[in-house]
């Protein structure tokens, strides 16, 4: 990077949304971070500036070929006024794994983390204090070279924006209804499913809209080759408790390696709850749901943390899971994880990083 982050403080303080106005990712804090990349110079000019529109050439590669990656993490304020981040190094490591897959030059993880902390320090009065609320942080990279040839861009911008958020789903931690998607797939092995990049989310929108029209919150994605094995739910990793063991699909290359996912596996191991990463077929899952052996199911991700699943629809047949109410393990995981994140319960793994 070569030189320290320059900071230009905004002269205009935006009005902050009230608790019931927050929603998810619709209001943004007063400042943003930008750093540029150009061939020869590498990453340069790290700066915090007032939140504002950016100007790009209409030929910028991101618009045409989707060369872009992003991350998502949250900052929390504790009762005694400390600001905590949940495993931010993991986001920075994944940012570079996504960069690798999309042909984007690496970003020094220490510098990215330093930028993130500096931005949070400037806008720390934007961190909501109510339970279930936090400051969602969105680091991302876009390809800015104005050229239509299909090759990796020579120029990029790394930016960080932040948004005070409430629950991701209107249902909160109440169970959602899920539609098993048979026609469309989100990603295939060898593709970009493992990377946190725009194309995976764009690929998910049509199926999600159809499911919504049918009265379902999200879709359950099956693998793109056999259309048989469960992969993710909506934009989250997914877990199932069947006869006392918790299963989650093994990472296959088309599944996002979620930080919440790996934290949940660690917590379950710590509690001596049997947990396994393995392939799970939809036939097996649906039979377990029908027989009542599927005791709990839930999605996990940064945005929603834990989102219980109360009903599955597969080929227009329905199965209610766990009586349609939030299960014991889902509740315990939600309370423990959000408690660690807000500094309310001990953090046995040293996950939290103070800003
Ligand atoms: C997450 O919860 O981790 C996500 O990636 C959701 C985000 C795309 C809104």
Short mmCIF file of C-alpha atoms and ligand atoms in Angstrom, two decimals, residues 24 70 72 94 136 138 168 196 201 235-236 256 260 300-305, ligand 1:
data_model
loop_
_atom_site.label_atom_id
_atom_site.label_comp_id
_atom_site.label_asym_id
_atom_site.label_seq_id
_atom_site.Cartn_x
_atom_site.Cartn_y
_atom_site.Cartn_z
CA UNK A 24 -31.28 -4.81 5.83
CA UNK A 70 -17.59 -9.29 -1.92
CA UNK A 72 -20.06 -9.56 4.59
CA UNK A 94 -12.02 -15.73 1.99
CA UNK A 136 -23.28 -4.82 8.50
CA UNK A 138 -19.64 -4.93 3.01
CA UNK A 168 -32.41 -10.14 7.50
CA UNK A 196 -18.41 -14.89 -2.86
CA UNK A 201 -26.45 -14.40 -6.32
CA UNK A 235 -27.90 -17.48 0.34
CA UNK A 236 -27.05 -19.56 3.42
CA UNK A 256 -19.79 -21.34 0.07
CA UNK A 260 -20.98 -18.98 10.55
CA UNK A 300 -26.73 -20.17 8.68
CA UNK A 301 -25.01 -17.03 7.44
CA UNK A 302 -23.69 -13.67 8.54
CA UNK A 303 -26.86 -11.80 7.67
CA UNK A 304 -29.48 -14.00 9.36
CA UNK A 305 -27.11 -15.88 11.76
C1 LIG B 1 -24.74 -14.15 4.45
O1 LIG B 1 -25.64 -14.17 5.25
O2 LIG B 1 -23.62 -14.57 4.79
C2 LIG B 1 -24.91 -13.66 3.10
O3 LIG B 1 -24.05 -13.87 2.30
C3 LIG B 1 -26.13 -12.91 2.75
C4 LIG B 1 -25.85 -11.67 2.00
C5 LIG B 1 -25.60 -11.94 0.56
C6 LIG B 1 -26.95 -10.67 2.20
#
